[in-house]
Coordinates of N, CA and C in Angstrom, one line a residue:
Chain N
X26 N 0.9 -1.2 0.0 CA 0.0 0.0 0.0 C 0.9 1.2 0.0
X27 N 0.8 2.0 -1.3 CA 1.7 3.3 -0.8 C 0.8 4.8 -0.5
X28 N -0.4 4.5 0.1 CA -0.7 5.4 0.9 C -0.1 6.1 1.5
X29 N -1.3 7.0 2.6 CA -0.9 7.8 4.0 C -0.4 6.9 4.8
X30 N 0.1 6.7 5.9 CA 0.1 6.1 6.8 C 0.2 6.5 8.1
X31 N -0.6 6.2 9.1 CA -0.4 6.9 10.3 C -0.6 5.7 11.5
X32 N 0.1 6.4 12.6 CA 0.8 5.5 13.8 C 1.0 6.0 15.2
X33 N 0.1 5.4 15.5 CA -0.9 4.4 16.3 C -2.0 4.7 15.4
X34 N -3.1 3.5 15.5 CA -4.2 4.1 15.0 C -5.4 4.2 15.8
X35 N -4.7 3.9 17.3 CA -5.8 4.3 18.4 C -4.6 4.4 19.6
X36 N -5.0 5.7 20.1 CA -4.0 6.0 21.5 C -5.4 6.5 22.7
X37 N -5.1 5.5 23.6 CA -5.4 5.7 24.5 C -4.6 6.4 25.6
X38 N -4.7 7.3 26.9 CA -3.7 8.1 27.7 C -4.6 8.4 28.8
X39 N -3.5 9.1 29.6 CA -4.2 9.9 30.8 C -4.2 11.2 30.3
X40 N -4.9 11.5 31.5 CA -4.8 13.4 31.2 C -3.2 13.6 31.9
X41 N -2.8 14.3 31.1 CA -1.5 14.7 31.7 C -0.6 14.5 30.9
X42 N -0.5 13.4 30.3 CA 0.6 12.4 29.9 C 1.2 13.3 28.3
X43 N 2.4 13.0 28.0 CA 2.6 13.4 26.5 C 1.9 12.2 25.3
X44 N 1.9 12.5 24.3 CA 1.4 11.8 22.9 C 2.0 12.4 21.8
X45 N 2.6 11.2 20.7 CA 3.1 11.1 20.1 C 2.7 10.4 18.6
X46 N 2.9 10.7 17.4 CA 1.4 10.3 16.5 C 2.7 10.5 15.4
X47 N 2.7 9.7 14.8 CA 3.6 9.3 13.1 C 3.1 9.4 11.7
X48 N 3.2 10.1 11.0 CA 2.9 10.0 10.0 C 3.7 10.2 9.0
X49 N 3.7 9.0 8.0 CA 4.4 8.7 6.6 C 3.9 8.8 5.7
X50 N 3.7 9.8 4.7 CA 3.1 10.4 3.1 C 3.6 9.6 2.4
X51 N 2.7 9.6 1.6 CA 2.8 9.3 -0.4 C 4.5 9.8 -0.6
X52 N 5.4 8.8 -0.7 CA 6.7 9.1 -0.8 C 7.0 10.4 -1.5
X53 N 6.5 10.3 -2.8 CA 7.4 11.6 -3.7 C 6.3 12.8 -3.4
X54 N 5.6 13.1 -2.2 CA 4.6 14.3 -2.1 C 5.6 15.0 -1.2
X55 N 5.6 16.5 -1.4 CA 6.2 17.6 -0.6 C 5.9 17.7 0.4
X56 N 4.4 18.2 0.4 CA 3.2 18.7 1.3 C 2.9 18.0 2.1
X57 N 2.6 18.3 3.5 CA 1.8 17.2 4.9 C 1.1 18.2 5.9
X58 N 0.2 17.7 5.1 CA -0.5 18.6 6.4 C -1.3 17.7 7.5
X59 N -1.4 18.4 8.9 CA -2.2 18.1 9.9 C -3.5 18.4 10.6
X60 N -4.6 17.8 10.8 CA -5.7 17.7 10.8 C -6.5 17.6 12.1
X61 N -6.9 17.7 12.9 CA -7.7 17.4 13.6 C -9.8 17.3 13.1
X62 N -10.2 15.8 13.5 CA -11.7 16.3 13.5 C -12.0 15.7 15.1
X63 N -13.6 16.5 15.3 CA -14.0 15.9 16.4 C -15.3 15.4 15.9
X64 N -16.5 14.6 16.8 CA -17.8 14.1 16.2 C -18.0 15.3 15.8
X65 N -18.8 14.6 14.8 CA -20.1 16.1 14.2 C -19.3 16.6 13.3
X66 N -17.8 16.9 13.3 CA -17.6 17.9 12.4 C -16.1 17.4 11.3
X67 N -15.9 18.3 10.5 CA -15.3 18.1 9.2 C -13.9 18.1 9.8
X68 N -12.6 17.9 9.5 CA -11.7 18.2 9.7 C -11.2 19.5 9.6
X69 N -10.5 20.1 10.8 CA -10.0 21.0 11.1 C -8.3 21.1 10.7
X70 N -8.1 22.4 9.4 CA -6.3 22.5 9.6 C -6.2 23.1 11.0
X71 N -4.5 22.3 11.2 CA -3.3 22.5 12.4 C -2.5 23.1 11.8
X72 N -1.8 22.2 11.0 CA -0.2 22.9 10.2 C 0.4 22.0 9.1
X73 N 1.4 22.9 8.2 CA 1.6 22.1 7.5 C 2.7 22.1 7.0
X74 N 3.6 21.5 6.3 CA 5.0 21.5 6.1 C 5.1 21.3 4.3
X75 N 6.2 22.2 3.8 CA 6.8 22.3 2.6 C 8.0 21.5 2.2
X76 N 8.3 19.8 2.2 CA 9.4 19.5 2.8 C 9.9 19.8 4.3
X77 N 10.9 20.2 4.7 CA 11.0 20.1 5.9 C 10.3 21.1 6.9
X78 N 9.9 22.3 6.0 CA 10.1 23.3 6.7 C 8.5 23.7 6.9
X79 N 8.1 24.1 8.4 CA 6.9 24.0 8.8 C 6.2 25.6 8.4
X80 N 5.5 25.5 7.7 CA 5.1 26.9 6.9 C 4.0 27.8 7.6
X81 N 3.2 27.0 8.7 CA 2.1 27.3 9.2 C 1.7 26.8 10.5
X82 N 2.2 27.7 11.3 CA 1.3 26.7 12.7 C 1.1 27.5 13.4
X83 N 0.0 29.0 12.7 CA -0.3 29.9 13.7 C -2.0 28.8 14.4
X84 N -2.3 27.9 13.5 CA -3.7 27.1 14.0 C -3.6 26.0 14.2
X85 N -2.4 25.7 15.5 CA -2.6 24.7 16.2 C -3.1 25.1 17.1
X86 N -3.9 24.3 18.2 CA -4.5 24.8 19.1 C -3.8 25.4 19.9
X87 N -2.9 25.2 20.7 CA -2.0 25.4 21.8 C -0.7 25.7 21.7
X88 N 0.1 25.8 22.5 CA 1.4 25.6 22.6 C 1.8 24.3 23.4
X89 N 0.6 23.6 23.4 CA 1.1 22.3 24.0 C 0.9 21.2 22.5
X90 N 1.0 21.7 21.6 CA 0.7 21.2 20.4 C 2.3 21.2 19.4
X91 N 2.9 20.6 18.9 CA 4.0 21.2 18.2 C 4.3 19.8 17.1
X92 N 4.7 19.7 15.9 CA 4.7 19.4 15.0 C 6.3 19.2 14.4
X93 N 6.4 18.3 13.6 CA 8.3 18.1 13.0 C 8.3 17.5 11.6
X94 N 9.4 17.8 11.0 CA 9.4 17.0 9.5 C 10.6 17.2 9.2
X95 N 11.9 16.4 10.5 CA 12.9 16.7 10.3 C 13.6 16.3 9.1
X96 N 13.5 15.4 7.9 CA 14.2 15.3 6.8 C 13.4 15.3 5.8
X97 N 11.9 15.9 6.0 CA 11.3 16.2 4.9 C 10.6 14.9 4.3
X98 N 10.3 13.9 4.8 CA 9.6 12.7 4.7 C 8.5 12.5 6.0
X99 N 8.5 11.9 6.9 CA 7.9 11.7 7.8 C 7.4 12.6 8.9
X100 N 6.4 12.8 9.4 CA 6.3 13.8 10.3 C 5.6 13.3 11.7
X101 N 6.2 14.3 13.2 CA 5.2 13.6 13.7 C 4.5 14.8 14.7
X102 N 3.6 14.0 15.4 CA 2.6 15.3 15.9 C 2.7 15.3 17.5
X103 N 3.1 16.0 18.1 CA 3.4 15.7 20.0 C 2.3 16.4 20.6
X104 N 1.4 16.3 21.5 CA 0.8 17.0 22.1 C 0.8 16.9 23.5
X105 N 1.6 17.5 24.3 CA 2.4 18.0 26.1 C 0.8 17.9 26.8
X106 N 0.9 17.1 27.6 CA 0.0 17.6 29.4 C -1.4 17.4 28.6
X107 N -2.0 16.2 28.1 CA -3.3 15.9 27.5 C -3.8 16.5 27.9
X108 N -5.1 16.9 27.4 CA -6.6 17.4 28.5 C -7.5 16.5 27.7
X109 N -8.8 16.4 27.9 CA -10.2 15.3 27.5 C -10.1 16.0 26.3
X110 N -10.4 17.4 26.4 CA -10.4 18.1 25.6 C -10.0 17.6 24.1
X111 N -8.7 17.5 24.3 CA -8.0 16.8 23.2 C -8.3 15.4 22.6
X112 N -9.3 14.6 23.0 CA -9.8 13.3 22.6 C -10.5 13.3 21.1
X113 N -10.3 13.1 19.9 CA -10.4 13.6 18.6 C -9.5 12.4 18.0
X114 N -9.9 12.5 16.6 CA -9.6 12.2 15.3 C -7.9 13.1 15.0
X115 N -7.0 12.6 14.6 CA -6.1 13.5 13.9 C -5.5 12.8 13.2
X116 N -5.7 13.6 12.0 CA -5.7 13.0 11.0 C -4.5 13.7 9.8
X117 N -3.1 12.8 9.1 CA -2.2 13.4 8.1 C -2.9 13.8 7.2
X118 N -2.3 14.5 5.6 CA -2.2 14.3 4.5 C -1.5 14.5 4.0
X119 N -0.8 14.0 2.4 CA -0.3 15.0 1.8 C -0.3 15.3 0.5
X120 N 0.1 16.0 -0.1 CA 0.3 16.4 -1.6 C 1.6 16.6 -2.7
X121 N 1.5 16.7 -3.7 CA 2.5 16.8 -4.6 C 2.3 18.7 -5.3
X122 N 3.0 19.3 -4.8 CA 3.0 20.9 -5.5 C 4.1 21.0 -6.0
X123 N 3.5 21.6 -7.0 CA 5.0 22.2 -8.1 C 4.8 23.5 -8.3
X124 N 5.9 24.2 -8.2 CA 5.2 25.6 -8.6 C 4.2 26.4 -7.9
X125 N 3.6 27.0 -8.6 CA 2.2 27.4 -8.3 C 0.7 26.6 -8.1
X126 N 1.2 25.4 -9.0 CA -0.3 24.4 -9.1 C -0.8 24.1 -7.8
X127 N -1.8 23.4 -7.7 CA -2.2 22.8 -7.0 C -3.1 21.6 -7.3
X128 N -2.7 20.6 -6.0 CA -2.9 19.2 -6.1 C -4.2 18.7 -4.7
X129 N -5.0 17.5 -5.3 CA -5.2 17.5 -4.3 C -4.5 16.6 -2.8
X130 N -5.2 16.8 -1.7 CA -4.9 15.9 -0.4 C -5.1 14.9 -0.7
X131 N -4.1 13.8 -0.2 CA -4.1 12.5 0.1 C -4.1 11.9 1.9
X132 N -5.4 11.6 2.3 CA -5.7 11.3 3.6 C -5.3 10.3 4.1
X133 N -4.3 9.9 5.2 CA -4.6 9.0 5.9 C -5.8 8.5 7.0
X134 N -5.3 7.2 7.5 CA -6.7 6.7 8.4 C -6.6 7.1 9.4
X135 N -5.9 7.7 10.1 CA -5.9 8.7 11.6 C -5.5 8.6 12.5
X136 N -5.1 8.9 13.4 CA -5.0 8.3 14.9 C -6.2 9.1 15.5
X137 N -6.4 8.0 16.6 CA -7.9 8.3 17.4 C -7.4 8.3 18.7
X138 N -7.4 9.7 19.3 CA -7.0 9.4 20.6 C -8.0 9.6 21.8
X139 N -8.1 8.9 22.5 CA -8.9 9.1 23.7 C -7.9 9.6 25.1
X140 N -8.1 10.3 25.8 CA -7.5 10.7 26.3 C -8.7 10.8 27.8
X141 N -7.8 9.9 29.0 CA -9.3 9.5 29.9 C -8.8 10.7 31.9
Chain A
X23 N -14.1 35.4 8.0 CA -13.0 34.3 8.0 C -13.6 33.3 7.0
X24 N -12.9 32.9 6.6 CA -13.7 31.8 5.4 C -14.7 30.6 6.0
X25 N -15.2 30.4 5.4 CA -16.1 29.2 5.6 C -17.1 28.0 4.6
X26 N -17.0 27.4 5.3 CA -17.7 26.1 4.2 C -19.2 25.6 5.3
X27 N -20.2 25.6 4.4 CA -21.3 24.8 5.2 C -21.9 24.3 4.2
X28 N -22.2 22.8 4.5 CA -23.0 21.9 4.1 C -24.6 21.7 4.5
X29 N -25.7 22.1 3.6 CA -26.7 22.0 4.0 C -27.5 21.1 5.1
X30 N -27.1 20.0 4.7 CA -27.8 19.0 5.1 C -27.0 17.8 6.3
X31 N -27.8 17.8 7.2 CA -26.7 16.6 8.4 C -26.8 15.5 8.0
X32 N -27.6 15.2 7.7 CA -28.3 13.5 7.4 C -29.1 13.5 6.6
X33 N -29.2 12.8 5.2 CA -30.1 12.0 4.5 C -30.3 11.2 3.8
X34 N -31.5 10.6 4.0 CA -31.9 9.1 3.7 C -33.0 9.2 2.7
X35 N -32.3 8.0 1.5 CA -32.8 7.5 0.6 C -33.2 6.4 0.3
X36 N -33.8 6.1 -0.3 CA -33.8 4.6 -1.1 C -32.8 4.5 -2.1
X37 N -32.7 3.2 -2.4 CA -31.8 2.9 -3.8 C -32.5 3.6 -4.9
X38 N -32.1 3.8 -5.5 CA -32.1 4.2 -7.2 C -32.5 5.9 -6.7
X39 N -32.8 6.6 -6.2 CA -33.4 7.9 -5.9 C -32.2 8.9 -6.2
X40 N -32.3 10.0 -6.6 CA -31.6 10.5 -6.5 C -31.2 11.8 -5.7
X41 N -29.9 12.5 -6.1 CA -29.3 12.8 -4.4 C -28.2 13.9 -5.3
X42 N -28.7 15.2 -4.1 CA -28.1 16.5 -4.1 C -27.9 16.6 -2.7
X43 N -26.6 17.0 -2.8 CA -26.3 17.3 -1.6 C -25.2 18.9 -1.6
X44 N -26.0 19.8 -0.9 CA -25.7 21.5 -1.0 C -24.0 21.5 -0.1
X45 N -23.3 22.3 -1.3 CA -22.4 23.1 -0.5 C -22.0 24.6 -1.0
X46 N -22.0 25.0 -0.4 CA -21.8 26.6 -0.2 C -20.1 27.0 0.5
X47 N -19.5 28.4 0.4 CA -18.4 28.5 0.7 C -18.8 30.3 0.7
X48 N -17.7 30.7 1.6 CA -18.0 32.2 2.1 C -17.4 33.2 1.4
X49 N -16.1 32.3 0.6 CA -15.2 33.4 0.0 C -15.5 34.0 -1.7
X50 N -15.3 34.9 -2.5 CA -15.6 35.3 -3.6 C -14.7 35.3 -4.8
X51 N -13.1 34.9 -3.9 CA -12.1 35.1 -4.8 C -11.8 33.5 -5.3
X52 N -10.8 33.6 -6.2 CA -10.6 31.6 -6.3 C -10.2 30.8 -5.6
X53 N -11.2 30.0 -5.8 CA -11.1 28.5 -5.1 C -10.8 27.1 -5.9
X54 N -10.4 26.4 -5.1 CA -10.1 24.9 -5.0 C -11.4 24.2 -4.5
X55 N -11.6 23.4 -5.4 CA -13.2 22.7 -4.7 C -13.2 21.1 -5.1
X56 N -13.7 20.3 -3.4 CA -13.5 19.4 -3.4 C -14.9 18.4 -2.8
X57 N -14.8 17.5 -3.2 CA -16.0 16.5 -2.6 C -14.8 15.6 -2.2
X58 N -15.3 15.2 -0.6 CA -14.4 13.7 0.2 C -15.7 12.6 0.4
X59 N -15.6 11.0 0.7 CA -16.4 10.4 0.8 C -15.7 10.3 2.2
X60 N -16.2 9.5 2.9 CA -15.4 8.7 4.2 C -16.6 7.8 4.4
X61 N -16.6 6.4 3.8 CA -17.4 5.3 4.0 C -16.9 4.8 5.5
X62 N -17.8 3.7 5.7 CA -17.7 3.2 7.4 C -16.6 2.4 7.4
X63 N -15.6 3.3 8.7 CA -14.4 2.0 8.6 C -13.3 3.0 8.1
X64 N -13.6 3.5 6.7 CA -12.5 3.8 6.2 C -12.3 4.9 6.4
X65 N -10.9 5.6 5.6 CA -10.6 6.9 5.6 C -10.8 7.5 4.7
X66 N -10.9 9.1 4.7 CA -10.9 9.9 3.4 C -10.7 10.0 2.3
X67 N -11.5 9.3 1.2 CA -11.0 9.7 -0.2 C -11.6 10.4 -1.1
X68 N -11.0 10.9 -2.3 CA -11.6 12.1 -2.6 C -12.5 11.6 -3.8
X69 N -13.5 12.2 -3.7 CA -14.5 11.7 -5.0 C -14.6 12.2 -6.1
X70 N -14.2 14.0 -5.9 CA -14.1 14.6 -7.1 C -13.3 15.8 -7.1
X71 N -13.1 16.7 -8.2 CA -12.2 17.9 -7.6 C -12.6 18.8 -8.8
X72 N -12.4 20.4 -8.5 CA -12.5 21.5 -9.4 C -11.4 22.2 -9.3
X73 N -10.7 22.8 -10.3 CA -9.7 23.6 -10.2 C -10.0 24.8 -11.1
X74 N -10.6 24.7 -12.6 CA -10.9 25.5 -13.3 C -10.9 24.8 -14.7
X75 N -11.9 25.5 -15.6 CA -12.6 24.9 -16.5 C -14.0 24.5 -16.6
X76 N -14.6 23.8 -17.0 CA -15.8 23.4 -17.4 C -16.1 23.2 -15.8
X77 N -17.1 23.8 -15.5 CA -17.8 24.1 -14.0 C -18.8 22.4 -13.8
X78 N -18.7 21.8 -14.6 CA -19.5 20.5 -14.5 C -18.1 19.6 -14.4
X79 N -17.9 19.0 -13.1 CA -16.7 18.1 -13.3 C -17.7 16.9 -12.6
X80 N -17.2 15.4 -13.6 CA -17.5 14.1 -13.5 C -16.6 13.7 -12.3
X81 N -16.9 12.9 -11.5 CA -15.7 11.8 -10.2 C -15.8 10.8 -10.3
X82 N -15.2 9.6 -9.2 CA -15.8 8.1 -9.4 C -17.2 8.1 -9.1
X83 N -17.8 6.8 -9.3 CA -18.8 5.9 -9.0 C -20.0 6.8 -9.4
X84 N -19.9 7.5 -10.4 CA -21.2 8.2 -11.2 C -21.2 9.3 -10.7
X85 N -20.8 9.9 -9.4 CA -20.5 11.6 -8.6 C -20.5 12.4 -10.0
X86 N -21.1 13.6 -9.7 CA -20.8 14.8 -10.4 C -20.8 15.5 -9.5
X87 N -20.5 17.3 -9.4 CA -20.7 18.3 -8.8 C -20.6 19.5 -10.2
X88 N -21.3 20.6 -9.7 CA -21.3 21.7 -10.5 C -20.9 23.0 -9.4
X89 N -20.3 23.4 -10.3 CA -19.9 25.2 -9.9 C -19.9 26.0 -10.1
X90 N -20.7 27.2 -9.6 CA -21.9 27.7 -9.4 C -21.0 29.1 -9.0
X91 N -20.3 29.8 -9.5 CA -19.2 30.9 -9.3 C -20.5 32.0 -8.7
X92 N -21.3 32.0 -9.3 CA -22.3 33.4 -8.9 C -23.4 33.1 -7.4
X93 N -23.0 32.0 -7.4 CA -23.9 31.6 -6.0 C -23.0 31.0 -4.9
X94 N -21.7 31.2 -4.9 CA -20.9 30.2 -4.2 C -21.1 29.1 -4.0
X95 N -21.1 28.1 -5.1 CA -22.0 26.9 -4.5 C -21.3 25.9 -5.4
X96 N -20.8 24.8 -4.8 CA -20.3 23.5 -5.2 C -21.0 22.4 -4.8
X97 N -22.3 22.2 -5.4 CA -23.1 20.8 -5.4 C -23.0 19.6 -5.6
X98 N -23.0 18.5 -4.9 CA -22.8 17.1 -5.6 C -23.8 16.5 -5.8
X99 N -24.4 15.2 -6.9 CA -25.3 14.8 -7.3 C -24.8 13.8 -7.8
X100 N -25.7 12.8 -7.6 CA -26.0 11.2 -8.2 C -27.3 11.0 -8.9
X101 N -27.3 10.6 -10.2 CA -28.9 10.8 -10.5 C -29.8 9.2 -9.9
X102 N -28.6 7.8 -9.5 CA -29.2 7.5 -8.7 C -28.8 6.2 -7.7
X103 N -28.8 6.1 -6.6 CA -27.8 6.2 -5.5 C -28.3 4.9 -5.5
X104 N -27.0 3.7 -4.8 CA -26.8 2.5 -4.4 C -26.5 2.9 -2.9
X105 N -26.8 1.3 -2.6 CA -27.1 1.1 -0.7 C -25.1 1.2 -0.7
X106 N -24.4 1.0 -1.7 CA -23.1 1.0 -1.2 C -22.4 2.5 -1.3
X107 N -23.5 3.2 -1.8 CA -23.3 4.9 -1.5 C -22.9 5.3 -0.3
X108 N -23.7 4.8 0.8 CA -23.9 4.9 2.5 C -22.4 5.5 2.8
X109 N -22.7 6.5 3.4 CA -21.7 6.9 3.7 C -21.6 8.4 4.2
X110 N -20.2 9.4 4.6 CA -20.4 10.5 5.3 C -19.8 11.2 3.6
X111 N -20.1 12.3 3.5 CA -19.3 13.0 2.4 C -19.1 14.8 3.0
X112 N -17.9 15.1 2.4 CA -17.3 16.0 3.0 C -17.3 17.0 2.0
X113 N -17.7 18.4 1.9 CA -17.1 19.5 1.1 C -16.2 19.8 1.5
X114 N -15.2 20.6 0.9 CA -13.8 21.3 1.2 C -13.2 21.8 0.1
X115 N -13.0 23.4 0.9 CA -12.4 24.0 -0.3 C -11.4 24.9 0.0
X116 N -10.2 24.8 -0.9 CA -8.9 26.0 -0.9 C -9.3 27.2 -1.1
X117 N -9.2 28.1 -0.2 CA -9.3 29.5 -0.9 C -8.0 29.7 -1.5
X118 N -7.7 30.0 -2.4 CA -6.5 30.5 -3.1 C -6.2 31.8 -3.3
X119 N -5.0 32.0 -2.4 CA -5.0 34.0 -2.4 C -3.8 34.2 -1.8
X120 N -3.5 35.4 -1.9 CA -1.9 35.7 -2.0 C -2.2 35.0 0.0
X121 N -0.9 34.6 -0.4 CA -1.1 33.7 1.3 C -1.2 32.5 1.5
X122 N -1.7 32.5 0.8 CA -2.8 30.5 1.0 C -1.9 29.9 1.1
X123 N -2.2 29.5 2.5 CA -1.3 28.0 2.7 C -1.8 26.3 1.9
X124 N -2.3 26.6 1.1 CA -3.1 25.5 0.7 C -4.2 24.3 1.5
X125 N -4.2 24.6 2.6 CA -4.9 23.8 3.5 C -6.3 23.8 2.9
X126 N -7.4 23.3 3.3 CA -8.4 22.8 3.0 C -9.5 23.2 4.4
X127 N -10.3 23.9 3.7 CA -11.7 24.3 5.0 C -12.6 23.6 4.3
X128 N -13.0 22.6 5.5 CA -14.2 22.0 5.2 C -15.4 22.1 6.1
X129 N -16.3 21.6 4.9 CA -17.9 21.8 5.4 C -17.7 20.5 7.0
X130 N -19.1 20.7 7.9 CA -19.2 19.4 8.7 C -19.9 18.1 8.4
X131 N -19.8 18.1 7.0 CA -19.8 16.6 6.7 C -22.1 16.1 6.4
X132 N -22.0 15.6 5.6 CA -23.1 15.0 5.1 C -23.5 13.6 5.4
X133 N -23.9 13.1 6.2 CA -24.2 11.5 6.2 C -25.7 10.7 5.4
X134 N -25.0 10.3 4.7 CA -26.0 9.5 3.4 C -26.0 8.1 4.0
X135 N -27.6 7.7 4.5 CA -27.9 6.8 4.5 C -28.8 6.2 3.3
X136 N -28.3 5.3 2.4 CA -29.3 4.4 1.6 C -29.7 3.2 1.7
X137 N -31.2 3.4 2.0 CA -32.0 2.1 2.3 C -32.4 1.2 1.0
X138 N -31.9 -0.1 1.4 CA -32.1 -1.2 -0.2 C -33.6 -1.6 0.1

């Protein structure tokens, strides 16, 4: 399968605790972006990366939220001192941009975290 | 702030009937326009896409949408739906404008139930 892929695809935690979430793109895509959904609603952008470099993360929730794509392939997603709050869907993607064009997203299957 | 909304929370059909389902978007400048499926179980895939050209774009499994530049409106339609339709569908759309991080604002999602 050369999908999204993402890792864990269920995290369970305490409140408190740190989490950690992997995601591996469609090899030859630049683009990854991060997602959160909760019930009821569509997916929410977090941030997103141009190869390595993280282009946007004024809409991550928090500063307990923070994001990596140290060689430009894989990325992963950390979120510090859980709250319930944070129990949601998060979900990768990514894309292939050249230039100016635009492509679309390619989703993975998520991580689900519960957080008790 | 931009935004996407989808008319409808839930609805239910029979087989063969057919099926509109409303999306609307807030912004006036160009867009990126997308239809996502997310059947049960799985993850996000995209069913169709608009970039520019012919405002009638075909997708898989018989999907169409039209684009509707003077109403802000990207509709999808089946003229007539199978029980293996069942499923949540997503609008989402790029605003594209000096800035754009390419991310994706989506609607909160449509759930199509079809009864055989």
């Amino acid at each position: 399968d050369t999908g999204v892929s993402q890792n864990p695809r269920h995290k369970i935690t305490k409140r408190g605790q740190n989490v950690t979430f992997r995601c591996d793109p469609i090899s030859e895509h630049n683009r990854l972006y991060w997602y959160r959904q909760t019930l009821g609603q569509g997916p929410e952008f977090l941030t997103y990366f141009q190869n390595e470099a993280q282009l946007e993360k004024s809409r991550l929730l928090s500063d307990r939220f923070s994001a990596e794509r140290p060689k430009g392939s894989f990325s992963t997603l950390e979120i510090q001192r859980t709250e319930q709050g944070d129990s949601a869907m998060y979900l990768c993607a990514s894309s292939l941009v050249v230039g100016a064009s635009y492509n679309e997203q390619f989703f993975g299957p998520g991580t689900r975290l519960t957080v008790l | 702030a931009q935004s996407v909304s989808q008319h409808n929370h839930h609805v239910i059909l029979s087989e063969a009937a057919s099926l509109e389902l409303g999306c609307n978007y807030s912004y006036g400048g160009t867009v990126n326009l997308f239809w996502y499926v997310q059947y049960p179980g799985q993850h996000l895939q995209l069913l169709l896409k608009y970039f520019s050209g012919d405002p009638l774009v075909k997708g898989i499994k018989g999907f169409e949408a039209e684009f509707i530049k003077s109403k802000f409106s990207f509709n999808l339609r089946k003229p007539s739906v199978q029980w293996s339709d069942t499923a949540e569908y997503f609008c989402a759309v790029n605003f594209n404008y000096g800035g754009s991080q390419g991310n994706l604002i989506f609607g909160k999602g449509t759930k199509l139930s079809v009864k055989p």
